[in-house]
mmCIF file of C-alpha atoms in Angstrom:
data_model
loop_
_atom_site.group_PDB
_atom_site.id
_atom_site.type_symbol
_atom_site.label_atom_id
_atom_site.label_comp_id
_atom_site.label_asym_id
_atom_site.label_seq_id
_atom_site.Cartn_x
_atom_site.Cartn_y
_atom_site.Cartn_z
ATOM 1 C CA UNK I 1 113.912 -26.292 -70.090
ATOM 2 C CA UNK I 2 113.391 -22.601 -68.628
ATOM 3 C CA UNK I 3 109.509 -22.820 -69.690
ATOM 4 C CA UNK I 4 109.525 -25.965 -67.865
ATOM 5 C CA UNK I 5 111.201 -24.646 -64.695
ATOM 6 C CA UNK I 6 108.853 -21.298 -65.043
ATOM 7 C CA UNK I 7 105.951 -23.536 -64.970
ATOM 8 C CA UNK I 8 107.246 -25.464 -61.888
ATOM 9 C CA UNK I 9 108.237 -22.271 -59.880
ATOM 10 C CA UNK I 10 104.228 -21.264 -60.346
ATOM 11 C CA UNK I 11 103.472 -24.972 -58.969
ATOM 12 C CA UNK I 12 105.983 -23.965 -56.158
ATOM 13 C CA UNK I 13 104.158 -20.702 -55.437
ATOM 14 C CA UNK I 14 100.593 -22.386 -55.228
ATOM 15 C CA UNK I 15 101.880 -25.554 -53.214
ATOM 16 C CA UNK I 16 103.671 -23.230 -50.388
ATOM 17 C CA UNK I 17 100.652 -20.525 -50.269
ATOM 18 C CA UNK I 18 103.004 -17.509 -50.701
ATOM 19 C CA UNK I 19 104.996 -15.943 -53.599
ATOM 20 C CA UNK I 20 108.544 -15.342 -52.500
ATOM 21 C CA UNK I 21 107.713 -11.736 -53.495
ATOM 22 C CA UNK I 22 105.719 -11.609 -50.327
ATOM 23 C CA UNK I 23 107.716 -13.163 -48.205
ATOM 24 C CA UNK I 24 110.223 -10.902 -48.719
ATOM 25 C CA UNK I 25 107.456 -8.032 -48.170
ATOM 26 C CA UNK I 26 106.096 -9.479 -45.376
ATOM 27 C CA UNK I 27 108.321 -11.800 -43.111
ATOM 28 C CA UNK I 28 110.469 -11.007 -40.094
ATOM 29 C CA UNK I 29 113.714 -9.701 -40.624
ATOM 30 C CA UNK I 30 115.499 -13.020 -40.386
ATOM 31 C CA UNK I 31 113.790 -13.840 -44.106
ATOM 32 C CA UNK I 32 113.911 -10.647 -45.920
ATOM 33 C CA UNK I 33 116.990 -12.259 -47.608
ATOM 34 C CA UNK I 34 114.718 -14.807 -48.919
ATOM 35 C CA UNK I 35 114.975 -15.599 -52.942
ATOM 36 C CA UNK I 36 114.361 -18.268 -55.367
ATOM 37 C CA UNK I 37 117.268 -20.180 -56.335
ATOM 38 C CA UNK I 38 118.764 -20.190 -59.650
ATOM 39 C CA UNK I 39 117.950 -23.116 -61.626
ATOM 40 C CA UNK I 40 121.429 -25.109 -61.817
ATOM 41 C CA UNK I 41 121.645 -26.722 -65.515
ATOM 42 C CA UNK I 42 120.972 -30.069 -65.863
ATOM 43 C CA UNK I 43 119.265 -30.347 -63.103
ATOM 44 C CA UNK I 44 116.155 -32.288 -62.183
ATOM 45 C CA UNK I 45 112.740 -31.048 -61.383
ATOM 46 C CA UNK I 46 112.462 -33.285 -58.277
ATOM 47 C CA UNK I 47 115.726 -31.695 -57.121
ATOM 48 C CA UNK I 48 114.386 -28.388 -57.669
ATOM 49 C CA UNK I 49 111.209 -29.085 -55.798
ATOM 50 C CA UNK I 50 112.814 -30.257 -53.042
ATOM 51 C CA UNK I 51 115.462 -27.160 -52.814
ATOM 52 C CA UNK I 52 112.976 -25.177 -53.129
ATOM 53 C CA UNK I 53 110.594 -26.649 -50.473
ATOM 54 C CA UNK I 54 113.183 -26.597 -47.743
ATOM 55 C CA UNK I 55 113.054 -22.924 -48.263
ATOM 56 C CA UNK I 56 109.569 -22.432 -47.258
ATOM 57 C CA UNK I 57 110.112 -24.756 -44.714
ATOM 58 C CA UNK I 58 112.810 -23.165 -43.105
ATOM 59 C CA UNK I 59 110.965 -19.481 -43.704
ATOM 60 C CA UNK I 60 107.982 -21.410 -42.028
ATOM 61 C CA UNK I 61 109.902 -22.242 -39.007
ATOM 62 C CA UNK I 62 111.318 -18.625 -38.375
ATOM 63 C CA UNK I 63 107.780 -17.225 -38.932
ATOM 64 C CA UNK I 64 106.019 -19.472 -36.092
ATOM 65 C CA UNK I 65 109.414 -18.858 -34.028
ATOM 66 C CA UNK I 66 108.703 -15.249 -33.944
ATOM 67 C CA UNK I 67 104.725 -15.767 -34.031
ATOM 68 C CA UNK I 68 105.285 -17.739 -30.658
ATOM 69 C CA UNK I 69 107.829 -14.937 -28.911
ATOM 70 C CA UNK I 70 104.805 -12.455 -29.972
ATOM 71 C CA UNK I 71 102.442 -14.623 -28.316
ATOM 72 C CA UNK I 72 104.452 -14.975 -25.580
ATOM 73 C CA UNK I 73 105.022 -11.325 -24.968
ATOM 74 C CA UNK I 74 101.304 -10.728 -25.396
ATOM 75 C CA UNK I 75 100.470 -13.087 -22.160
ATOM 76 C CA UNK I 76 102.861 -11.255 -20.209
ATOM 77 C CA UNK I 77 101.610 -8.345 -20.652
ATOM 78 C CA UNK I 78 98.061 -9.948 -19.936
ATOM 79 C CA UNK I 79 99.580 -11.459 -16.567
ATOM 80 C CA UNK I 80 101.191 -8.111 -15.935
ATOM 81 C CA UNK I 81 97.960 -6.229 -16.290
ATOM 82 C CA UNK I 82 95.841 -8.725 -14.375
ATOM 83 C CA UNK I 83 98.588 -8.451 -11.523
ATOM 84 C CA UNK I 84 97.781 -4.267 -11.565
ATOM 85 C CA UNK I 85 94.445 -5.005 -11.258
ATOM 86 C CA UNK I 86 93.313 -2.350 -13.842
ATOM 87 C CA UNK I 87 89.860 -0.633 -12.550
ATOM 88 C CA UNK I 88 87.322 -2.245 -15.540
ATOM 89 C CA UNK I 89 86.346 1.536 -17.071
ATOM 90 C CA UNK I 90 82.232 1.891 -17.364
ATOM 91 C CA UNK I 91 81.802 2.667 -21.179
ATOM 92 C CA UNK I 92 77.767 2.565 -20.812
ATOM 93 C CA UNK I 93 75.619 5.337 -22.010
ATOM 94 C CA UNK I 94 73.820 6.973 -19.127
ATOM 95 C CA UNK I 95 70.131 7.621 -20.857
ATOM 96 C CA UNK I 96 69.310 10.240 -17.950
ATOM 97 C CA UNK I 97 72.358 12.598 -18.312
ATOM 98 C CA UNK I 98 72.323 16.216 -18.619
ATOM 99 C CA UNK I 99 72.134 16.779 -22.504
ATOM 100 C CA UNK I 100 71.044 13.490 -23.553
ATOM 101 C CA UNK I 101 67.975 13.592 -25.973
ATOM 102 C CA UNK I 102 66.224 10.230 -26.615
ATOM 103 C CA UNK I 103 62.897 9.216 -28.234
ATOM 104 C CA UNK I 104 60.668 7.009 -26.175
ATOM 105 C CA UNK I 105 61.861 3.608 -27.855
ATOM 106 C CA UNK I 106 65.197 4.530 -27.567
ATOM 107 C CA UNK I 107 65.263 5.059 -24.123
ATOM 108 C CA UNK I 108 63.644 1.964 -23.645
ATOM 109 C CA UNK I 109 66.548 0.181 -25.239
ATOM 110 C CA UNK I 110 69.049 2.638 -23.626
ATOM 111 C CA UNK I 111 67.590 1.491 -19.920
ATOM 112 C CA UNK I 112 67.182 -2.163 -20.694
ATOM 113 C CA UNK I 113 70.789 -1.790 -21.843
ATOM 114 C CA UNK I 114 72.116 0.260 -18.728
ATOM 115 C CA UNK I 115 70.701 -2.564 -16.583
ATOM 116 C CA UNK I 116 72.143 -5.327 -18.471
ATOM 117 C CA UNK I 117 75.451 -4.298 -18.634
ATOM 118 C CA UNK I 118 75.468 -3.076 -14.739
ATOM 119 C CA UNK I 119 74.881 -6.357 -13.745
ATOM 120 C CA UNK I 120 77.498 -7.464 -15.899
ATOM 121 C CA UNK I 121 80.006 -4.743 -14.500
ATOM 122 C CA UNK I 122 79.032 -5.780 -11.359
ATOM 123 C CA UNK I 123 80.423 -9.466 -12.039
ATOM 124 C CA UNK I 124 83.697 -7.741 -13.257
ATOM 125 C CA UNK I 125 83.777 -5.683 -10.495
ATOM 126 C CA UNK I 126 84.012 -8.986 -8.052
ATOM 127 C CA UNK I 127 87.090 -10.353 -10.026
ATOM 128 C CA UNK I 128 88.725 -6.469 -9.868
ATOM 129 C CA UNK I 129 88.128 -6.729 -5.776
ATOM 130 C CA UNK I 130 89.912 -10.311 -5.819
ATOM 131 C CA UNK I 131 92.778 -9.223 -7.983
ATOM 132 C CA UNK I 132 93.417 -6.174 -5.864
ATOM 133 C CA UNK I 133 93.575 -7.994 -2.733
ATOM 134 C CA UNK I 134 95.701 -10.459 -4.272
ATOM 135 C CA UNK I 135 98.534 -7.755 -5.678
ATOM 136 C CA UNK I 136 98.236 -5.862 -1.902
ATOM 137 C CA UNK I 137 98.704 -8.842 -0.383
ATOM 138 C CA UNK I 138 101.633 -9.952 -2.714
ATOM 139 C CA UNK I 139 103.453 -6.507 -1.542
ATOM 140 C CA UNK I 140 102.337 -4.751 -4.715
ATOM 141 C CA UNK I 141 101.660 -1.060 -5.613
ATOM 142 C CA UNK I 142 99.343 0.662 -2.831
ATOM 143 C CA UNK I 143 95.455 0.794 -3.882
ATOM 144 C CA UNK I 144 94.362 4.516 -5.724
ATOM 145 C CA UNK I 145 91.262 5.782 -5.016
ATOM 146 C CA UNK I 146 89.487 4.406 -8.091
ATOM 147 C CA UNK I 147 89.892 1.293 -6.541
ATOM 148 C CA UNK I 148 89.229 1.612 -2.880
ATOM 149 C CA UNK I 149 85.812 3.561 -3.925
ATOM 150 C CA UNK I 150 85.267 -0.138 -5.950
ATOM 151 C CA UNK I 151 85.516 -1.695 -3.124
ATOM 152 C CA UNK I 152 83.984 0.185 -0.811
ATOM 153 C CA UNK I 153 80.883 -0.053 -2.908
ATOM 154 C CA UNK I 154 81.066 -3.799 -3.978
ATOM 155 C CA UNK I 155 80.629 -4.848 -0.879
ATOM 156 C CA UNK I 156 77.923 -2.979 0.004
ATOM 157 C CA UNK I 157 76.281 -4.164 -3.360
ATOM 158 C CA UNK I 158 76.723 -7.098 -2.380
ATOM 159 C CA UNK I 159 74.334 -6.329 0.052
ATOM 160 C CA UNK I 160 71.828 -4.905 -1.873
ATOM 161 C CA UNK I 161 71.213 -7.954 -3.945
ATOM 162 C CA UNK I 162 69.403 -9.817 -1.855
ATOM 163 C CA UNK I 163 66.496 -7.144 -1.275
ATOM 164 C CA UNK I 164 67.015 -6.805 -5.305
ATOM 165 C CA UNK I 165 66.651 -10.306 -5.706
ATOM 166 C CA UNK I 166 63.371 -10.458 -3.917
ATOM 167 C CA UNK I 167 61.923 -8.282 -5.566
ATOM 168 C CA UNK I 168 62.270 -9.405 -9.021
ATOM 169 C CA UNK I 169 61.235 -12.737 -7.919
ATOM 170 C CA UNK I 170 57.750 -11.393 -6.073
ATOM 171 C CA UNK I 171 57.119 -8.549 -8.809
ATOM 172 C CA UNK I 172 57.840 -10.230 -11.722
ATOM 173 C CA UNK I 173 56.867 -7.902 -14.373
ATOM 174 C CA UNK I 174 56.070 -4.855 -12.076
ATOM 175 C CA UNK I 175 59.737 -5.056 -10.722
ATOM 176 C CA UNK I 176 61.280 -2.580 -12.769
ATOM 177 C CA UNK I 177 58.865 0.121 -11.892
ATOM 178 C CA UNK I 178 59.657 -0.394 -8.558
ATOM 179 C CA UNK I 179 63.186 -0.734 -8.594
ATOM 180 C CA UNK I 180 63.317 2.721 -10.835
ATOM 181 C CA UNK I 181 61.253 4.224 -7.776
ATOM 182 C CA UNK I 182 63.285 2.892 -5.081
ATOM 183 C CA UNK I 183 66.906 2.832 -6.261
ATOM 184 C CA UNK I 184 68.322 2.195 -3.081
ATOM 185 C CA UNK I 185 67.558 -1.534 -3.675
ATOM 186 C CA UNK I 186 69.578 -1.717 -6.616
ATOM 187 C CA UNK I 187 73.352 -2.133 -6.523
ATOM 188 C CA UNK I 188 75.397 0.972 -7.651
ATOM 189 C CA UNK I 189 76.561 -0.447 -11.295
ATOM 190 C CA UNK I 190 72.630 -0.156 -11.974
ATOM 191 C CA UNK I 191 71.537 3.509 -10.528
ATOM 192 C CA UNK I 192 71.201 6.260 -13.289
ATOM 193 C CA UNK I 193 72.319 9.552 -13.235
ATOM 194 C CA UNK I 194 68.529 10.504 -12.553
ATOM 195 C CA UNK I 195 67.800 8.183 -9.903
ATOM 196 C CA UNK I 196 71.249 9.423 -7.987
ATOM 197 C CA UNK I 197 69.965 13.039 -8.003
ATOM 198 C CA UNK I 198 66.085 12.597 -7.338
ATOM 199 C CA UNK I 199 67.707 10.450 -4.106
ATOM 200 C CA UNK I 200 70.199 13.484 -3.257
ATOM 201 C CA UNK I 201 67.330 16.041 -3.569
ATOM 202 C CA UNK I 202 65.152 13.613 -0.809
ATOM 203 C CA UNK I 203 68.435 13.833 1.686
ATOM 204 C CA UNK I 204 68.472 17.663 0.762
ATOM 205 C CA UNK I 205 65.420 17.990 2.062
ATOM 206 C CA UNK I 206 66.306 15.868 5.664
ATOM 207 C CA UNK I 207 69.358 17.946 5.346
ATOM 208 C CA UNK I 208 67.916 21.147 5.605
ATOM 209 C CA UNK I 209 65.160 19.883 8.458
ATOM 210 C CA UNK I 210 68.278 18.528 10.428
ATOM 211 C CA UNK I 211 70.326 22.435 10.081
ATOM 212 C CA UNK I 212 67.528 23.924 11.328
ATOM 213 C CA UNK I 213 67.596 21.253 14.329
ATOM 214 C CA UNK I 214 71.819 21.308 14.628
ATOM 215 C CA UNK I 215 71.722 25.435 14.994
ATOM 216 C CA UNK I 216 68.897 25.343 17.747
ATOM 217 C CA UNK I 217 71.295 22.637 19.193
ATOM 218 C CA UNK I 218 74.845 24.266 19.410
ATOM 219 C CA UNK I 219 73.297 27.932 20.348
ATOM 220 C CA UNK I 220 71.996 26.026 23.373
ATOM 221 C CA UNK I 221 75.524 24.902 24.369
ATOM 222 C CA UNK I 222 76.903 28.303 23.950
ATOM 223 C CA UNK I 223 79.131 27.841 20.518
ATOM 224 C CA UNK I 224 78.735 30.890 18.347
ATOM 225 C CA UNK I 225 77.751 30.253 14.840
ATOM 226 C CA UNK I 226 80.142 32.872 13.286
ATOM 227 C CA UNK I 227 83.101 30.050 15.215
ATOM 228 C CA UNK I 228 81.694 28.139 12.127
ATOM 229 C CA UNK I 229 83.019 30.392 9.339
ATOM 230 C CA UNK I 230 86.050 30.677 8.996
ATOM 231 C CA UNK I 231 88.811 27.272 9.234
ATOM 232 C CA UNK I 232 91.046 29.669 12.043
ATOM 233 C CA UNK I 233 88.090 29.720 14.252
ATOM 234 C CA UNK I 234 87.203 26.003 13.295
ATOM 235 C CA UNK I 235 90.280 25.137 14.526
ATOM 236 C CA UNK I 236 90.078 26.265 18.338
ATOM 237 C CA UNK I 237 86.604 23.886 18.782
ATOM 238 C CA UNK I 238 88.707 21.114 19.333
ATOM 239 C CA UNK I 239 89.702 22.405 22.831
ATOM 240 C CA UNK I 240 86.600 22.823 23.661
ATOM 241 C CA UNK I 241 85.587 18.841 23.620
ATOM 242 C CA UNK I 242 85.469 18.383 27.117
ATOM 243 C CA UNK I 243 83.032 22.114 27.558
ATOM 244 C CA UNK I 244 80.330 21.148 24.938
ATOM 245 C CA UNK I 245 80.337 17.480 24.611
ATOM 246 C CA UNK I 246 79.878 17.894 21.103
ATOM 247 C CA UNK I 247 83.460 17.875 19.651
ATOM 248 C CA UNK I 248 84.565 13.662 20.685
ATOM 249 C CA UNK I 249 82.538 10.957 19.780
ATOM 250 C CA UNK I 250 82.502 9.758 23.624
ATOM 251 C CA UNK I 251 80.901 12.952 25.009
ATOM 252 C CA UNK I 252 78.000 12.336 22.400
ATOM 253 C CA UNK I 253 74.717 11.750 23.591
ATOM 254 C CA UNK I 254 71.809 9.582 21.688
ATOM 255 C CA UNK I 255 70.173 12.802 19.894
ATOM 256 C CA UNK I 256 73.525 13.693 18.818
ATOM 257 C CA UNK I 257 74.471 11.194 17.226
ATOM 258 C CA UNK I 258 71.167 10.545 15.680
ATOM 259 C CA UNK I 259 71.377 14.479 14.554
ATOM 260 C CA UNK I 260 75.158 13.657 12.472
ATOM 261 C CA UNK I 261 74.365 10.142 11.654
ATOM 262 C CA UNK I 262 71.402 11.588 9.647
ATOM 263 C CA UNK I 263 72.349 14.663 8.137
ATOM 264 C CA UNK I 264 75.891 12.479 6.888
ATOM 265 C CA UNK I 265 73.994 8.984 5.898
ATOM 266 C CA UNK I 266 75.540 7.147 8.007
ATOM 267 C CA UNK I 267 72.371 5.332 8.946
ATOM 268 C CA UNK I 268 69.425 5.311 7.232
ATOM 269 C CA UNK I 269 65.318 6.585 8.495
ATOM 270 C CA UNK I 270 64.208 3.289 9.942
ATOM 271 C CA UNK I 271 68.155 2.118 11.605
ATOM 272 C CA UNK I 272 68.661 5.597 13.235
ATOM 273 C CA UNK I 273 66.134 5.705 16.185
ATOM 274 C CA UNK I 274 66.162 1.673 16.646
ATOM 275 C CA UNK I 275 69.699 1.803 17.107
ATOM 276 C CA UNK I 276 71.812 1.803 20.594
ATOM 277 C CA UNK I 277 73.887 4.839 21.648
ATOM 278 C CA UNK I 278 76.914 2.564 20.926
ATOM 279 C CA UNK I 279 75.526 1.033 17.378
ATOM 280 C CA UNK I 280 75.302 4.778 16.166
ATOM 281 C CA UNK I 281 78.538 5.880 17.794
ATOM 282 C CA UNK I 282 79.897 2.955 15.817
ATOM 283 C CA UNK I 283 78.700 3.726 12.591
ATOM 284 C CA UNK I 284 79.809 6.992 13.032
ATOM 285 C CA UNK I 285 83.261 6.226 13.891
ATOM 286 C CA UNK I 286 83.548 4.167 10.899
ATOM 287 C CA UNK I 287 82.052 6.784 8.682
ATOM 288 C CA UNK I 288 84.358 9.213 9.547
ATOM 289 C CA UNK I 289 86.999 6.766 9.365
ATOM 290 C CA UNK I 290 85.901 5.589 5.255
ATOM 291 C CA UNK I 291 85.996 10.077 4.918
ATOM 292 C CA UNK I 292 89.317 10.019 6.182
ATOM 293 C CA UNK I 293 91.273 7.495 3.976
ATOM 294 C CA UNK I 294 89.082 8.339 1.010
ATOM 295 C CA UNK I 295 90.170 12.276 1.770
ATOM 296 C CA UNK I 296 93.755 11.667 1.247
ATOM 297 C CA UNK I 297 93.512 9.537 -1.850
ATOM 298 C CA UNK I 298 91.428 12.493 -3.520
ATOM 299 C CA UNK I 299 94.224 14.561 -2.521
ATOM 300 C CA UNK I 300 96.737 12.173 -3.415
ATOM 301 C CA UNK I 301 95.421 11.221 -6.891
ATOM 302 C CA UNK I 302 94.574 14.903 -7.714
ATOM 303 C CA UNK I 303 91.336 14.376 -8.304
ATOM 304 C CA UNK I 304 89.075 17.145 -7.179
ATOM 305 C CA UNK I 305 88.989 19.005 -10.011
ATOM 306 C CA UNK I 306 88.969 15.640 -12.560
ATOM 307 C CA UNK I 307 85.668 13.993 -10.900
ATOM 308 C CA UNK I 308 82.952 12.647 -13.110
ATOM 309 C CA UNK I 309 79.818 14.639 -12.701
ATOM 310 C CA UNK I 310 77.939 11.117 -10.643
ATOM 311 C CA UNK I 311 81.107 10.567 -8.342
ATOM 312 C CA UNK I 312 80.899 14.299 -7.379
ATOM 313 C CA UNK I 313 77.501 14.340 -6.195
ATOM 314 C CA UNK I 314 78.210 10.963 -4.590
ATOM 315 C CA UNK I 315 81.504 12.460 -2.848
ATOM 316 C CA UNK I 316 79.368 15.937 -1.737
ATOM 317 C CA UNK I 317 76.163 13.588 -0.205
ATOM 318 C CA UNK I 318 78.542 11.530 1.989
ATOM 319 C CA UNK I 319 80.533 14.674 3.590
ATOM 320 C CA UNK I 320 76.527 16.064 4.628
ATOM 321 C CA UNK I 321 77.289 18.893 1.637
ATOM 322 C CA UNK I 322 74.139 19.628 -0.399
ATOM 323 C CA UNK I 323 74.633 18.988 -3.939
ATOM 324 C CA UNK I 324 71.093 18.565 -5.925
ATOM 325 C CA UNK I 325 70.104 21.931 -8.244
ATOM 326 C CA UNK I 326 73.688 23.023 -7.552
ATOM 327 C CA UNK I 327 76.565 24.329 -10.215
ATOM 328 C CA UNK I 328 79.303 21.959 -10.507
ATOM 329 C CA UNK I 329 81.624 24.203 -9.527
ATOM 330 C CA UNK I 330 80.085 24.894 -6.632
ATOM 331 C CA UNK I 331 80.333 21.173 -5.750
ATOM 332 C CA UNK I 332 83.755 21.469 -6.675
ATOM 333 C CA UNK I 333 85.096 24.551 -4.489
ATOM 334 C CA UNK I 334 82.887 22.818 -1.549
ATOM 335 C CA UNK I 335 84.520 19.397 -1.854
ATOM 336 C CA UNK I 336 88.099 21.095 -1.969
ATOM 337 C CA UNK I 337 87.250 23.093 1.406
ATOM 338 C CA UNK I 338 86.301 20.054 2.863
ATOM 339 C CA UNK I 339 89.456 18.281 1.814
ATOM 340 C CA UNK I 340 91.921 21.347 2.896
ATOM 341 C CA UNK I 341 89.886 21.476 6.206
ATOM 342 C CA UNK I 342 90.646 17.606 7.035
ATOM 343 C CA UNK I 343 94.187 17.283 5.079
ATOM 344 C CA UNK I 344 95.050 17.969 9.275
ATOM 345 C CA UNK I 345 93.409 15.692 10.322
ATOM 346 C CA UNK I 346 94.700 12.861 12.448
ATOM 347 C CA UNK I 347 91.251 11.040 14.061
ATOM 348 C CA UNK I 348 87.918 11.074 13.830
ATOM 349 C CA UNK I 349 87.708 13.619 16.851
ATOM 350 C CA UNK I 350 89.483 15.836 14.686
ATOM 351 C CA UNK I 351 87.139 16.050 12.066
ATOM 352 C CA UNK I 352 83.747 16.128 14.315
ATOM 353 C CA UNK I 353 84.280 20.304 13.988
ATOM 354 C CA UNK I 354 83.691 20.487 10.164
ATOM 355 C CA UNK I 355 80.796 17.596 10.349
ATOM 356 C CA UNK I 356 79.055 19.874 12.776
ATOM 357 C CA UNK I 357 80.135 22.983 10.432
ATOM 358 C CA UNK I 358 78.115 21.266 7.671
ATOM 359 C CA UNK I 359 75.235 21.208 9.677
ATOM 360 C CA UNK I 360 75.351 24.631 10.961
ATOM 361 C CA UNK I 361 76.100 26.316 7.211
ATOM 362 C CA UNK I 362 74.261 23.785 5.234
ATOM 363 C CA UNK I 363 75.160 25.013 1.473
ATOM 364 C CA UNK I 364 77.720 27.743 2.305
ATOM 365 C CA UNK I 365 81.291 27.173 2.819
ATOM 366 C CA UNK I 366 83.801 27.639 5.474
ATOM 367 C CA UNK I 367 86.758 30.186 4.932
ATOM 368 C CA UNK I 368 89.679 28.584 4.323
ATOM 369 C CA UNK I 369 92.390 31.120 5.713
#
């Protein structure tokens, strides 16, 4: 009788999948007390079976019980993370970094792949712009500066791909030589490293033409360039708006504007002399505006001293500060001077003094005092 109920326990065991042994090792806490029943004398093996059977079946049901809760939990937590809007995080590998060492065939690959997956972070950039919208909208936590950079730049990527678009369709084959030449008609999730700096050290270049142009400029008003050096001195331009026309964006004139709108990228070399005094004063205005807002959430989210090595340059090139063949800590110590000079600031007025500082010291630094 006990050989026969041995041999029927093993039938039990392959018929329900899992030893009790393991179900006590392995199941929930409402099932650790789990055992096999005693065999009661006499009794038959279809009685047995069945006993036995309602077992499993009742350790099944608390094992898909807790296996839904889990489930559950886990698309909360997916809601709850879609609802933050979590930045998507750029894992690629950037073949034309500082210290990266590739053979030929492997940069191939590493290019082709940089490419690929741009376009695809562009696409999950799109639903990270809706998403953010949505939780602002919904009264949710204010945007951080990771975000507001995303979609700053989205939209003007959005912009680019139609020039990009053309040009793969006209080009064909020869359209990646091009587009590795002329970056600027690529959107940002596709740019390299490399590309980003040989474009810096081309606005370098306008930068420096443009100092030499903004010094001949202010000594002709009568502001002297040591007023430029030092943040104290800085500070007592702005009652001199109405003397020099140079410190409010009314009292601008055409080559003024031009002068700033160039040596900042506001506008590019064909926009800037096509444009009207008020389509420049406009950009402008909004430029400074964009500087302003993304200003405070540097200094809000503490990150001047945290920025990835691209996002610095980027951050240096749009404030008119030099950055290509410089130290990063020199980018760093001019980015935080630029910051502390316009943590005052309350309009765009106010911060027309340290744009035309940049143009009058070029690649040296105010004194912050």
């Amino acid at each position: 009788m006990l050989g026969a109920l041995s041999r029927q326990r093993n039938l039990l065991v392959g018929v329900c999948g899992l030893p009790a042994q393991v179900l006590v090792k392995t199941q929930p806490a409402a099932i650790v007390a789990l055992r096999w029943p005693a065999a009661t004398p006499g009794a038959s093996y279809s009685s047995v079976f069945q006993q036995r059977m309602g077992l499993h079946s009742t350790a099944s049901l608390a094992v898909n019980r807790t296996s839904n809760a889990k489930n559950r939990e886990t698309q909360m937590e997916a809601t709850t993370k879609v609802a933050r809007a979590a930045t998507p995080k750029d894992t690629r590998v950037d073949p034309s970094l500082p210290g990266v060492t590739l053979t030929t065939w492997e940069k191939v690959k590493a290019y082709a792949k940089f490419y690929f997956e741009g376009f695809k972070q562009l696409r999950e950039n799109m639903r990270t712009v809706k998403a953010i919208r949505a939780r602002v909208d919904a009264g949710g936590r204010s945007v951080s500066r990771e975000e507001f950079q995303i979609q700053v730049r989205h939209s003007r990527d959005m912009v680019r791909l139609v020039p990009f678009a053309l040009t793969v369709l006209v080009f064909e084959e020869m359209s990646p030589l091009i587009l590795l030449a002329v970056p600027s008609l690529c959107p940002s999730t596709c740019v390299t490293y490399g590309q980003a700096i040989g474009v810096a050290k081309k606005h370098d270049k306008t930068k420096l033409r443009l100092h030499g142009e903004a010094v001949k400029r202010i000594e002709d008003r009568g502001v002297p360039l040591k007023t430029f050096n030092s943040s104290k001195k800085l500070a007592t331009l702005g009652a001199q708006r109405a003397d020099t026309g140079l410190f409010a964006l009314k009292d601008l004139g055409r080559e003024d504007l031009q002068l700033i709108n160039r040596f900042m990228g506001a506008t590019g070399v064909i926009a800037t002399p096509i444009f009207s005094v008020d389509r420049l004063r406009g950009r402008l205005l909004k430029h400074l505006e964009y500087l302003r807002q993304d200003d405070l959430l540097l200094a809000e989210d503490e990150l001047l001293e945290s920025l990835p090595l691209i996002e610095l340059h980027s951050a240096c090139q749009e404030r008119g500060i030099p950055s290509a063949g410089r130290e990063i800590e020199d980018l760093r110590k001019a980015l935080a001077t630029w910051a502390a000079l316009s943590a005052g600031c309350k309009s765009p007025d106010d911060m027309l003094p340290i744009v035309w500082s940049r143009l009058v010291l070029f690649n040296k630094n105010v004194v912050v005092s």
